[in-house]
Amino acid sequence: FTLPGWKKNKLTYRIVNYTPDMSKEDVDKAIEKAFKVWSAVTPLVFTRIRKGIADIMIAFGTTAHGHCPRYFDGPLGVLAHAFPPGNGLGGDVHFDEDEDWTTGSAGFNLFLVAAHEFGHALGLSHSKDQRALMFPSYAYVSLSEFPLSPDDISGIQSIYGSPPNVPDKRPTTPTSPKTCGSQMSFDAITTLRREVIFLKGRNLWRVYPDNSETERELISAFWPNLPPGIEAAYENTKDQILFFKGNKFWVISGYQVLVGYPKNINTLGFPKSVKKVDAAVCNKNTGKTDFFIGDKYWRFDENSQSMEKGYPRLTVNEFPGISHKVDAVFQQKGLFYFFHESKQWEFDPIAKKVTKEMESNSWFNC
Amino acid sequence: LPTYPEKVSEEDSKFVQNYLNKFYAIEPDPNQRAWKINAESTDEKLQKMQQFFGLKVTGKPDNETLEMMKKPRCGVPDVGLYG
């Protein structure tokens, strides 16, 4: 849904007060960056003023605050709200000061929440698309990604049009991770028959190791109902892939998510204390899957579909040399490849030793 | 099939009622200039919320629905013209 937008493209904003959670510079930066999200895909220009009435007045408040007809509810629950284009409260954005506002993934990222609320201040309603920035529930997404989904872009452009001098092809998303960037890391990696699939944020790369061809796609292009930010993935012994995020997992066969998924990871045998999986790999030779969580791993028997007794165990004991948190892992030609941030380690499970250390993007022929 | 809590606690049912009143209560009524407070029943509002979030539409506060409701979120209503 969209509402009538502003009748002008040049809009002003004013930051009326600040949260003590962040430095003023960080708040200014977060707000400016949040406006840039929308000016990147529309003709809109946002200018900051420091006095008087701006089109978009930005303030932090708690419970009942000023003349606002809505109130906040203390920590969690409602994080912020905004009003559609118009005079008075129209276009204004309020943040709940009882929340923990941050620049990173802890607490609530001010930039991400501000970009969402500015969508309302420009005329957008909530979106039903879980991948959209305008989806009502908060979800942290990697800040190296452009946060607008195609749904957000078509919504805002239906009100204001495209940015000037863009030929009328669909606007490309301004930033996408560069696989050959020096700090490239991955959220999850899995094999799929002869391919290796690398996942990060909303993107996946299909790599054919035999001829080092790569293809980049949106995860949603293959599996529309998978969320961005998959945390672990592995190919099991039945030509299926399992994807993990938080305490949920999906089983995929080809393009289909099997019926009944997502399920809770405790159906695999994890206790309720386990909230997420960092990485997973199925050893094709033994039919056992190792789940890596923190500095420990659990072992799951694919044949009996049950978690083995006596786990979790310390990862470094079974995999000497693998002492970091495991971001992602996969098996290729019998060897395991463990990833942590921009590094990866080749591990020989027979010799039980690391045989090589490489950059995480070594599979991309950079 | 969605799993149901044994019995929805009074606290949870108040929470559900408050949530629906806050985010699913106001509907546009083009025929009348004034907004019409949404007189739908709680079940109908709940179904609308479940549809919106892509949950199984049961009209009942099952565990998944409660879990989604308890996620931190934006204070703008999900339906209507959030005016």
Coordinates of C-alpha atoms in Angstrom, one line a residue:
Chain A
F1 CA 0.0 0.0 0.0
T2 CA 1.1 3.5 -0.7
L3 CA -0.3 6.8 0.4
P4 CA -0.1 10.1 -1.5
G5 CA 3.5 11.2 -1.2
W6 CA 5.0 14.6 -0.7
K7 CA 4.2 17.1 -3.5
K8 CA 7.9 18.1 -3.7
N9 CA 11.2 16.2 -4.2
K10 CA 13.3 18.5 -1.9
L11 CA 12.5 17.6 1.7
T12 CA 14.0 18.8 4.9
Y13 CA 14.7 16.9 8.1
R14 CA 15.7 18.0 11.7
I15 CA 17.1 15.8 14.5
V16 CA 15.3 17.3 17.5
N17 CA 17.1 15.4 20.2
Y18 CA 19.5 12.5 20.7
T19 CA 19.7 9.1 22.4
P20 CA 22.4 8.7 25.1
D21 CA 23.1 5.2 23.7
M22 CA 25.2 6.6 20.8
S23 CA 27.5 9.5 20.1
K24 CA 25.8 12.4 18.3
E25 CA 28.1 11.8 15.3
D26 CA 26.9 8.2 15.0
V27 CA 23.2 9.2 15.3
D28 CA 23.8 11.9 12.6
K29 CA 25.5 9.3 10.3
A30 CA 22.8 6.7 10.8
I31 CA 20.0 9.2 10.0
E32 CA 21.9 10.5 7.0
K33 CA 22.6 7.0 5.7
A34 CA 19.0 6.0 6.2
F35 CA 17.8 8.9 4.0
K36 CA 20.4 7.9 1.3
V37 CA 18.7 4.5 1.0
W38 CA 15.6 6.2 -0.4
S39 CA 17.3 9.0 -2.3
A40 CA 19.3 6.3 -4.1
V41 CA 16.2 5.0 -5.8
T42 CA 14.0 8.1 -6.2
P43 CA 14.4 11.8 -7.2
L44 CA 14.1 12.8 -3.6
V45 CA 16.7 15.1 -2.0
F46 CA 17.0 15.4 1.8
T47 CA 18.5 18.4 3.4
R48 CA 19.2 18.7 7.1
I49 CA 18.1 21.9 9.0
R50 CA 19.0 22.6 12.6
K51 CA 16.2 25.0 13.6
G52 CA 12.5 25.5 13.0
I53 CA 10.0 23.1 11.5
A54 CA 11.3 20.5 9.0
D55 CA 9.2 18.3 6.8
I56 CA 10.5 15.3 8.8
M57 CA 11.0 16.0 12.5
I58 CA 13.0 13.2 14.2
A59 CA 12.9 12.7 17.9
F60 CA 13.5 10.1 20.7
G61 CA 10.9 9.7 23.4
T62 CA 9.4 7.2 25.9
T63 CA 5.9 6.1 26.7
A64 CA 3.6 9.2 26.1
H65 CA 5.7 11.8 24.4
G66 CA 4.8 15.3 23.4
H67 CA 1.7 15.7 21.3
C68 CA 2.0 12.3 19.7
P69 CA -1.3 10.4 19.8
R70 CA 0.7 7.1 20.1
Y71 CA 2.8 6.0 23.0
F72 CA 5.7 3.8 23.5
D73 CA 5.8 0.6 25.6
G74 CA 9.2 0.5 27.3
P75 CA 12.0 -1.9 26.2
L76 CA 11.2 -4.2 23.2
G77 CA 7.7 -4.4 21.7
V78 CA 7.3 -1.2 19.6
L79 CA 10.7 0.3 18.6
A80 CA 9.6 3.4 16.7
H81 CA 6.7 4.9 14.6
A82 CA 6.2 7.5 11.9
F83 CA 3.4 9.5 10.3
P84 CA 2.6 9.7 6.5
P85 CA 3.4 12.8 4.5
G86 CA 1.6 15.9 5.6
N87 CA 1.6 19.0 7.9
G88 CA 2.0 18.9 11.7
L89 CA 2.9 15.4 12.8
G90 CA 2.9 14.4 9.1
G91 CA 6.2 12.9 8.1
D92 CA 7.5 12.9 11.7
V93 CA 9.5 9.9 13.1
H94 CA 9.8 9.0 16.7
F95 CA 12.2 6.4 18.3
D96 CA 11.5 4.7 21.6
E97 CA 14.3 5.8 23.9
D98 CA 13.8 2.8 26.1
E99 CA 15.4 0.7 23.4
D100 CA 19.2 0.0 23.1
W101 CA 20.1 1.9 20.0
T102 CA 23.4 0.9 18.3
T103 CA 25.5 1.1 15.1
G104 CA 25.9 -2.7 14.9
S105 CA 24.0 -5.9 15.3
A106 CA 23.6 -5.8 19.1
G107 CA 20.5 -4.1 20.4
F108 CA 18.6 -2.3 17.6
N109 CA 20.4 -0.8 14.7
L110 CA 19.3 2.8 14.4
F111 CA 20.2 3.0 10.7
L112 CA 17.9 0.0 9.8
V113 CA 15.0 1.2 12.0
A114 CA 15.3 4.8 10.7
A115 CA 15.3 3.6 7.1
H116 CA 12.1 1.6 7.8
E117 CA 10.4 4.6 9.5
F118 CA 11.5 7.0 6.7
G119 CA 9.7 4.7 4.3
H120 CA 6.5 5.5 6.3
A121 CA 7.3 9.2 6.4
L122 CA 7.5 9.1 2.6
G123 CA 4.2 7.3 2.1
L124 CA 4.8 3.5 2.3
S125 CA 2.7 1.1 4.4
H126 CA 4.0 -2.2 5.8
S127 CA 4.9 -4.9 3.4
K128 CA 3.9 -8.6 3.7
D129 CA 7.2 -9.6 2.1
Q130 CA 9.5 -10.9 4.8
R131 CA 12.5 -9.8 2.7
A132 CA 11.3 -6.2 2.5
L133 CA 12.7 -3.4 4.7
M134 CA 9.0 -2.4 5.2
F135 CA 8.2 -5.7 6.8
P136 CA 6.8 -4.8 10.3
S137 CA 9.1 -6.9 12.5
Y138 CA 12.7 -5.9 13.2
A139 CA 15.4 -8.1 11.6
Y140 CA 19.1 -7.3 11.5
V141 CA 20.7 -7.6 8.1
S142 CA 24.3 -7.2 7.1
L143 CA 25.1 -3.5 6.7
S144 CA 27.3 -4.2 3.7
E145 CA 24.1 -5.1 1.9
F146 CA 21.7 -2.6 0.3
P147 CA 18.6 -2.9 2.6
L148 CA 15.8 -2.3 0.0
S149 CA 14.2 -5.3 -1.6
P150 CA 12.5 -5.1 -5.0
D151 CA 9.2 -4.8 -3.2
D152 CA 10.4 -1.7 -1.4
I153 CA 11.8 -0.1 -4.6
S154 CA 8.7 -0.7 -6.7
G155 CA 6.6 0.7 -3.8
I156 CA 8.5 4.0 -3.4
Q157 CA 9.0 4.4 -7.1
S158 CA 5.2 4.1 -7.7
I159 CA 5.0 7.3 -5.6
Y160 CA 8.0 9.4 -6.7
G161 CA 9.4 7.7 -9.8
S162 CA 13.0 6.7 -10.5
P163 CA 16.1 8.8 -9.7
P164 CA 16.9 11.3 -12.5
N165 CA 19.0 10.3 -15.6
V166 CA 18.6 6.7 -14.9
P167 CA 17.6 5.0 -18.2
D168 CA 14.3 3.3 -17.7
K169 CA 15.8 -0.1 -17.0
R170 CA 15.2 -1.4 -13.5
P171 CA 17.5 0.2 -11.0
T172 CA 20.3 -2.1 -10.0
T173 CA 20.9 -2.5 -6.3
P174 CA 23.7 0.0 -5.6
T175 CA 25.9 -2.2 -3.5
S176 CA 26.4 -6.0 -3.5
P177 CA 29.3 -7.8 -1.8
K178 CA 32.4 -8.1 -4.1
T179 CA 33.6 -11.7 -3.9
C180 CA 37.2 -10.6 -4.5
G181 CA 37.1 -8.0 -1.8
S182 CA 39.9 -8.6 0.7
Q183 CA 37.6 -9.0 3.7
M184 CA 35.1 -11.3 2.0
S185 CA 33.4 -13.7 4.4
F186 CA 30.5 -16.0 4.0
D187 CA 27.4 -16.8 6.2
A188 CA 27.1 -20.4 5.0
I189 CA 28.4 -22.8 2.4
T190 CA 27.0 -26.1 1.1
T191 CA 27.7 -28.5 -1.8
L192 CA 24.9 -29.4 -4.2
R193 CA 26.0 -32.4 -6.2
R194 CA 29.0 -31.1 -8.2
E195 CA 28.5 -27.4 -7.2
V196 CA 29.5 -25.4 -4.2
I197 CA 27.0 -22.8 -3.1
F198 CA 28.3 -19.8 -1.1
L199 CA 25.7 -17.7 0.8
K200 CA 25.9 -14.2 2.2
G201 CA 23.0 -11.9 3.1
R202 CA 20.5 -12.1 0.3
N203 CA 23.0 -13.4 -2.2
L204 CA 24.3 -16.8 -3.2
W205 CA 27.2 -17.8 -5.6
R206 CA 27.2 -21.1 -7.5
V207 CA 30.8 -22.2 -8.0
Y208 CA 31.8 -25.1 -10.3
P209 CA 35.2 -26.1 -8.8
D210 CA 36.2 -28.1 -11.9
N211 CA 36.1 -25.1 -14.2
S212 CA 35.9 -22.3 -11.5
E213 CA 32.9 -20.8 -13.2
T214 CA 30.7 -18.7 -10.8
E215 CA 27.2 -17.4 -11.0
R216 CA 25.7 -14.9 -8.5
E217 CA 22.0 -15.0 -7.8
L218 CA 19.5 -13.8 -5.1
I219 CA 18.7 -16.6 -2.7
S220 CA 15.0 -15.7 -3.3
A221 CA 15.4 -16.3 -7.0
F222 CA 15.8 -20.1 -6.2
W223 CA 13.9 -20.4 -2.9
P224 CA 11.5 -17.5 -2.4
N225 CA 10.4 -18.4 1.0
L226 CA 13.9 -18.7 2.5
P227 CA 14.8 -15.6 4.5
P228 CA 18.1 -13.7 3.9
G229 CA 20.9 -14.2 6.3
I230 CA 21.0 -18.0 6.3
E231 CA 23.5 -19.0 9.0
A232 CA 24.3 -22.7 8.1
A233 CA 23.7 -25.1 5.3
Y234 CA 24.6 -28.6 4.3
E235 CA 23.8 -31.3 1.7
N236 CA 22.7 -34.5 3.3
T237 CA 22.9 -38.1 2.0
K238 CA 19.5 -37.9 0.3
D239 CA 20.3 -35.2 -2.3
Q240 CA 18.6 -32.6 -0.1
I241 CA 20.0 -29.3 1.4
L242 CA 19.2 -28.2 4.9
F243 CA 19.3 -24.4 5.6
F244 CA 19.4 -23.0 9.1
K245 CA 18.6 -19.6 10.5
G246 CA 18.0 -18.9 14.3
N247 CA 16.2 -21.9 15.7
K248 CA 14.5 -22.9 12.4
F249 CA 15.6 -25.0 9.5
W250 CA 14.3 -25.8 6.1
V251 CA 14.8 -28.9 4.0
I252 CA 15.0 -28.3 0.2
S253 CA 14.8 -30.9 -2.5
G254 CA 15.6 -29.3 -5.9
Y255 CA 13.6 -26.0 -5.9
Q256 CA 11.0 -27.2 -3.4
V257 CA 10.9 -26.6 0.3
L258 CA 9.5 -29.8 1.8
V259 CA 6.1 -29.6 3.3
G260 CA 6.0 -29.0 7.1
Y261 CA 9.2 -26.8 7.1
P262 CA 10.5 -24.7 8.7
K263 CA 10.8 -26.8 11.8
N264 CA 12.5 -26.0 15.1
I265 CA 16.1 -27.3 15.4
N266 CA 15.2 -29.1 18.6
T267 CA 13.4 -31.7 16.4
L268 CA 17.0 -32.7 15.4
G269 CA 17.8 -33.4 19.0
F270 CA 19.3 -30.1 20.1
P271 CA 18.3 -29.1 23.7
K272 CA 16.2 -25.9 24.0
S273 CA 19.4 -24.1 25.2
V274 CA 20.7 -24.2 21.6
K275 CA 19.3 -21.2 19.8
K276 CA 21.2 -21.4 16.5
V277 CA 23.7 -23.3 14.3
D278 CA 26.9 -21.7 13.1
A279 CA 27.8 -24.2 10.4
A280 CA 27.2 -27.8 9.4
V281 CA 28.7 -30.4 7.1
C282 CA 27.7 -34.0 6.3
N283 CA 30.7 -36.4 5.9
K284 CA 29.8 -38.3 2.8
N285 CA 32.1 -41.2 3.9
T286 CA 30.6 -41.8 7.3
G287 CA 27.0 -40.5 6.8
K288 CA 27.4 -38.4 10.0
T289 CA 26.7 -34.6 10.1
D290 CA 28.7 -32.3 12.3
F291 CA 27.0 -29.2 13.6
F292 CA 29.3 -26.4 14.8
I293 CA 28.1 -24.1 17.5
G294 CA 30.5 -21.8 19.3
D295 CA 33.7 -23.8 20.1
K296 CA 31.8 -27.1 20.2
Y297 CA 30.3 -29.5 17.7
W298 CA 27.4 -32.0 17.8
R299 CA 27.3 -35.2 15.7
F300 CA 24.1 -36.3 13.9
D301 CA 23.6 -39.8 12.4
E302 CA 21.8 -39.3 9.0
N303 CA 20.9 -43.0 8.9
S304 CA 19.2 -43.2 12.3
Q305 CA 18.2 -39.5 12.0
S306 CA 19.2 -39.0 15.6
M307 CA 21.9 -37.0 17.5
E308 CA 24.7 -39.1 18.8
K309 CA 25.3 -39.4 22.5
G310 CA 28.2 -37.8 24.3
Y311 CA 28.0 -34.5 22.4
P312 CA 28.7 -31.6 22.3
R313 CA 32.5 -31.9 22.2
L314 CA 35.2 -29.3 21.8
T315 CA 35.8 -28.8 18.0
V316 CA 39.6 -28.4 18.4
N317 CA 39.9 -31.8 19.9
E318 CA 38.4 -33.6 16.9
F319 CA 39.7 -31.0 14.3
P320 CA 43.1 -29.9 15.6
G321 CA 44.0 -26.4 14.3
I322 CA 40.3 -25.3 14.0
S323 CA 40.2 -23.1 17.0
H324 CA 38.1 -20.2 15.7
K325 CA 34.2 -20.1 15.6
V326 CA 33.2 -21.8 12.4
D327 CA 31.3 -19.5 10.1
A328 CA 30.9 -22.1 7.3
V329 CA 32.2 -25.5 6.3
F330 CA 31.9 -27.9 3.4
Q331 CA 33.5 -31.1 2.2
Q332 CA 35.1 -31.4 -1.3
K333 CA 36.9 -34.5 -2.5
G334 CA 37.1 -35.8 1.1
L335 CA 38.7 -32.7 2.5
F336 CA 36.9 -30.3 4.8
Y337 CA 37.1 -26.5 4.3
F338 CA 36.5 -24.5 7.5
F339 CA 35.8 -20.7 7.1
H340 CA 36.1 -18.0 9.7
E341 CA 35.7 -14.4 8.4
S342 CA 38.2 -13.8 5.6
K343 CA 40.2 -17.0 6.2
Q344 CA 39.7 -20.7 5.4
W345 CA 41.5 -23.9 6.5
E346 CA 41.7 -27.1 4.5
F347 CA 41.5 -30.1 6.9
D348 CA 42.3 -33.7 6.2
P349 CA 39.9 -35.8 8.4
I350 CA 42.0 -38.9 7.9
A351 CA 45.3 -37.3 8.9
K352 CA 43.4 -35.2 11.4
K353 CA 45.4 -32.0 10.5
V354 CA 45.1 -28.7 8.8
T355 CA 46.9 -29.0 5.4
K356 CA 46.5 -25.5 4.1
E357 CA 45.3 -21.9 5.1
M358 CA 43.8 -19.7 2.4
E359 CA 41.7 -16.6 1.8
S360 CA 37.9 -17.3 2.0
N361 CA 37.4 -16.2 -1.6
S362 CA 40.1 -18.6 -3.0
W363 CA 37.3 -20.5 -4.8
F364 CA 36.4 -17.4 -6.9
N365 CA 39.4 -17.3 -9.1
C366 CA 40.1 -13.7 -8.0
Chain B
L1 CA -0.1 -28.5 12.1
P2 CA 0.4 -25.4 14.3
T3 CA 1.1 -26.2 17.9
Y4 CA -1.2 -24.6 20.5
P5 CA -0.3 -23.7 24.0
E6 CA -2.1 -25.9 26.5
K7 CA -4.1 -22.9 27.6
V8 CA -3.5 -19.3 26.5
S9 CA -2.6 -17.5 29.7
E10 CA -4.6 -14.4 30.7
E11 CA -1.4 -12.4 30.2
D12 CA -1.0 -13.7 26.6
S13 CA -4.6 -13.1 25.7
K14 CA -4.4 -9.5 27.0
F15 CA -1.2 -9.2 24.9
V16 CA -2.9 -10.6 21.8
Q17 CA -5.9 -8.3 22.3
N18 CA -3.7 -5.2 22.8
Y19 CA -1.6 -6.2 19.7
L20 CA -4.6 -6.6 17.5
N21 CA -6.2 -3.3 18.7
K22 CA -2.9 -1.5 18.1
F23 CA -2.0 -2.9 14.6
Y24 CA -5.3 -4.3 13.1
A25 CA -8.1 -2.1 14.5
I26 CA -8.4 0.8 12.1
E27 CA -9.9 0.2 8.7
P28 CA -10.6 2.8 6.0
D29 CA -14.3 3.2 5.1
P30 CA -14.4 5.1 1.8
N31 CA -18.1 5.5 2.0
Q32 CA -18.0 7.5 5.2
R33 CA -15.5 10.3 5.5
A34 CA -14.7 9.4 9.2
W35 CA -12.7 6.3 10.0
K36 CA -14.8 3.4 11.2
I37 CA -13.3 1.5 14.2
N38 CA -12.9 -2.1 13.0
A39 CA -15.7 -4.0 14.7
E40 CA -14.3 -7.4 13.5
S41 CA -14.1 -10.1 16.1
T42 CA -10.8 -11.0 17.6
D43 CA -10.6 -14.2 15.6
E44 CA -11.1 -12.3 12.3
K45 CA -8.4 -9.8 13.3
L46 CA -6.1 -12.6 14.3
Q47 CA -6.7 -14.3 10.9
K48 CA -5.8 -11.1 9.2
M49 CA -2.6 -10.8 11.2
Q50 CA -1.7 -14.4 10.4
Q51 CA -2.4 -13.8 6.7
F52 CA -0.2 -10.7 6.8
F53 CA 2.8 -12.5 8.3
G54 CA 2.4 -15.6 6.2
L55 CA 1.5 -17.8 9.1
K56 CA -1.0 -20.6 9.1
V57 CA -4.4 -18.9 9.3
T58 CA -6.1 -20.5 12.2
G59 CA -7.7 -17.6 14.0
K60 CA -6.2 -18.9 17.1
P61 CA -3.2 -17.7 19.1
D62 CA -1.0 -20.7 18.3
N63 CA 2.7 -20.7 19.4
E64 CA 4.0 -19.5 16.1
T65 CA 1.6 -16.6 16.1
L66 CA 2.5 -15.6 19.7
E67 CA 6.2 -15.9 18.8
M68 CA 5.7 -13.5 15.8
M69 CA 3.7 -11.1 17.9
K70 CA 6.4 -10.9 20.5
K71 CA 9.1 -9.8 18.0
P72 CA 10.2 -6.2 18.3
R73 CA 8.5 -4.2 15.6
C74 CA 7.4 -0.9 14.2
G75 CA 4.5 0.9 15.9
V76 CA 2.7 1.8 12.6
P77 CA -0.5 -0.3 12.1
D78 CA -0.3 -3.1 9.5
V79 CA -3.7 -2.5 7.9
G80 CA -5.6 0.6 6.9
L81 CA -4.0 3.8 5.8
Y82 CA -2.0 4.2 9.1
G83 CA -3.3 7.8 9.2

